[in-house]
Amino acid sequence: MKNSRNILKQKLLPLLSNLHIIIGRWAKRLIIAGVVLALVFVALYWGVGVCLAVIAGFFVIRFIIPFLIGLTLSIIIPLVGIILLIVLILSLILLGVS
């Protein structure tokens, strides 16, 4: 019984200690995939100009926010990606309804 607990700890603890890294990587991948999908939809629906404006706005916000808040880029970039994705989805919904 003791031996099986030790084996479980040896296999489970390294996975749990790296869980935040795994979640962070998958969160970044999902954010990037969502943003790319939304930008493709914007480019097809409204045109390339709107798509380029959204990309330019993203880079401006990405450049300015760390200086305003004082956070590191590793924290702020996923937050900006999530915020922009939410704003883009909401704007698509609102423009699609009206």
mmCIF file of C-alpha atoms in Angstrom:
data_model
loop_
_atom_site.group_PDB
_atom_site.id
_atom_site.type_symbol
_atom_site.label_atom_id
_atom_site.label_comp_id
_atom_site.label_asym_id
_atom_site.label_seq_id
_atom_site.Cartn_x
_atom_site.Cartn_y
_atom_site.Cartn_z
ATOM 1 C CA MET A 1 0.000 0.000 0.000
ATOM 2 C CA LYS A 2 2.775 2.451 0.877
ATOM 3 C CA ASN A 3 4.618 1.652 -2.316
ATOM 4 C CA SER A 4 1.564 2.419 -4.451
ATOM 5 C CA ARG A 5 1.142 5.799 -2.732
ATOM 6 C CA ASN A 6 4.761 6.688 -3.445
ATOM 7 C CA ILE A 7 4.366 5.762 -7.104
ATOM 8 C CA LEU A 8 1.224 7.892 -7.306
ATOM 9 C CA LYS A 9 3.009 10.859 -5.728
ATOM 10 C CA GLN A 10 5.990 10.460 -8.034
ATOM 11 C CA LYS A 11 3.775 10.508 -11.120
ATOM 12 C CA LEU A 12 1.138 13.010 -10.011
ATOM 13 C CA LEU A 13 3.178 15.745 -8.330
ATOM 14 C CA PRO A 14 5.281 16.693 -11.384
ATOM 15 C CA LEU A 15 2.091 17.035 -13.427
ATOM 16 C CA LEU A 16 0.434 19.229 -10.816
ATOM 17 C CA SER A 17 3.512 21.408 -10.400
ATOM 18 C CA ASN A 18 3.539 22.147 -14.144
ATOM 19 C CA LEU A 19 -0.224 22.565 -14.456
ATOM 20 C CA HIS A 20 -0.102 26.370 -14.581
ATOM 21 C CA ILE A 21 2.377 26.207 -17.474
ATOM 22 C CA ILE A 22 0.197 23.757 -19.393
ATOM 23 C CA ILE A 23 -2.944 25.841 -18.794
ATOM 24 C CA GLY A 24 -1.105 29.009 -19.832
ATOM 25 C CA ARG A 25 0.092 27.485 -23.087
ATOM 26 C CA TRP A 26 -3.346 26.162 -24.015
ATOM 27 C CA ALA A 27 -4.973 29.462 -23.058
ATOM 28 C CA LYS A 28 -2.598 31.323 -25.370
ATOM 29 C CA ARG A 29 -3.278 28.862 -28.181
ATOM 30 C CA LEU A 30 -7.037 29.209 -27.770
ATOM 31 C CA ILE A 31 -6.816 33.006 -27.641
ATOM 32 C CA ILE A 32 -4.690 33.129 -30.786
ATOM 33 C CA ALA A 33 -7.011 30.719 -32.599
ATOM 34 C CA GLY A 34 -10.067 32.756 -31.555
ATOM 35 C CA VAL A 35 -8.526 36.047 -32.617
ATOM 36 C CA VAL A 36 -7.408 34.632 -35.974
ATOM 37 C CA LEU A 37 -10.849 33.144 -36.594
ATOM 38 C CA ALA A 38 -12.545 36.416 -35.671
ATOM 39 C CA LEU A 39 -10.199 38.419 -37.915
ATOM 40 C CA VAL A 40 -10.836 36.069 -40.844
ATOM 41 C CA PHE A 41 -14.572 36.521 -40.314
ATOM 42 C CA VAL A 42 -14.151 40.313 -40.133
ATOM 43 C CA ALA A 43 -12.026 40.327 -43.289
ATOM 44 C CA LEU A 44 -14.577 38.247 -45.184
ATOM 45 C CA TYR A 45 -17.626 40.112 -43.887
ATOM 46 C CA TRP A 46 -16.539 43.766 -43.760
ATOM 47 C CA GLY A 47 -13.332 43.824 -45.768
ATOM 48 C CA VAL A 48 -9.607 43.963 -45.286
ATOM 49 C CA GLY A 49 -9.575 47.588 -44.080
ATOM 50 C CA VAL A 50 -11.588 46.824 -40.959
ATOM 51 C CA CYS A 51 -9.425 43.771 -40.318
ATOM 52 C CA LEU A 52 -6.264 45.873 -40.557
ATOM 53 C CA ALA A 53 -7.805 48.486 -38.254
ATOM 54 C CA VAL A 54 -8.531 45.809 -35.641
ATOM 55 C CA ILE A 55 -4.959 44.494 -35.899
ATOM 56 C CA ALA A 56 -3.514 48.010 -35.609
ATOM 57 C CA GLY A 57 -5.730 48.694 -32.596
ATOM 58 C CA PHE A 58 -4.534 45.492 -30.978
ATOM 59 C CA PHE A 59 -0.889 46.476 -31.375
ATOM 60 C CA VAL A 60 -1.539 49.992 -30.067
ATOM 61 C CA ILE A 61 -3.326 48.638 -26.992
ATOM 62 C CA ARG A 62 -0.639 46.004 -26.515
ATOM 63 C CA PHE A 63 2.034 48.717 -26.596
ATOM 64 C CA ILE A 64 0.284 51.253 -24.339
ATOM 65 C CA ILE A 65 -1.333 49.181 -21.570
ATOM 66 C CA PRO A 66 1.862 47.835 -19.935
ATOM 67 C CA PHE A 67 3.096 51.383 -19.441
ATOM 68 C CA LEU A 68 -0.213 52.512 -17.964
ATOM 69 C CA ILE A 69 -0.683 49.605 -15.602
ATOM 70 C CA GLY A 70 2.937 48.703 -14.918
ATOM 71 C CA LEU A 71 2.480 44.973 -15.407
ATOM 72 C CA THR A 72 4.819 42.700 -17.274
ATOM 73 C CA LEU A 73 4.022 41.738 -20.848
ATOM 74 C CA SER A 74 3.678 38.078 -19.952
ATOM 75 C CA ILE A 75 0.654 38.949 -17.815
ATOM 76 C CA ILE A 76 -0.903 41.710 -19.898
ATOM 77 C CA ILE A 77 -0.776 40.167 -23.394
ATOM 78 C CA PRO A 78 -3.200 37.309 -22.624
ATOM 79 C CA LEU A 79 -5.486 39.770 -20.830
ATOM 80 C CA VAL A 80 -5.478 42.124 -23.807
ATOM 81 C CA GLY A 81 -6.144 39.189 -26.124
ATOM 82 C CA ILE A 82 -9.129 38.093 -24.073
ATOM 83 C CA ILE A 83 -10.490 41.651 -23.826
ATOM 84 C CA LEU A 84 -10.100 42.258 -27.557
ATOM 85 C CA LEU A 85 -11.709 38.931 -28.383
ATOM 86 C CA ILE A 86 -14.703 39.756 -26.173
ATOM 87 C CA VAL A 87 -15.028 43.247 -27.671
ATOM 88 C CA LEU A 88 -14.743 41.864 -31.196
ATOM 89 C CA ILE A 89 -17.372 39.187 -30.579
ATOM 90 C CA LEU A 90 -19.738 41.693 -28.967
ATOM 91 C CA SER A 91 -19.290 44.133 -31.845
ATOM 92 C CA LEU A 92 -19.942 41.357 -34.364
ATOM 93 C CA ILE A 93 -23.117 40.404 -32.516
ATOM 94 C CA LEU A 94 -24.338 43.995 -32.252
ATOM 95 C CA LEU A 95 -23.558 44.832 -35.870
ATOM 96 C CA GLY A 96 -25.127 41.592 -37.052
ATOM 97 C CA VAL A 97 -28.361 42.303 -35.200
ATOM 98 C CA SER A 98 -28.831 45.891 -36.347
#
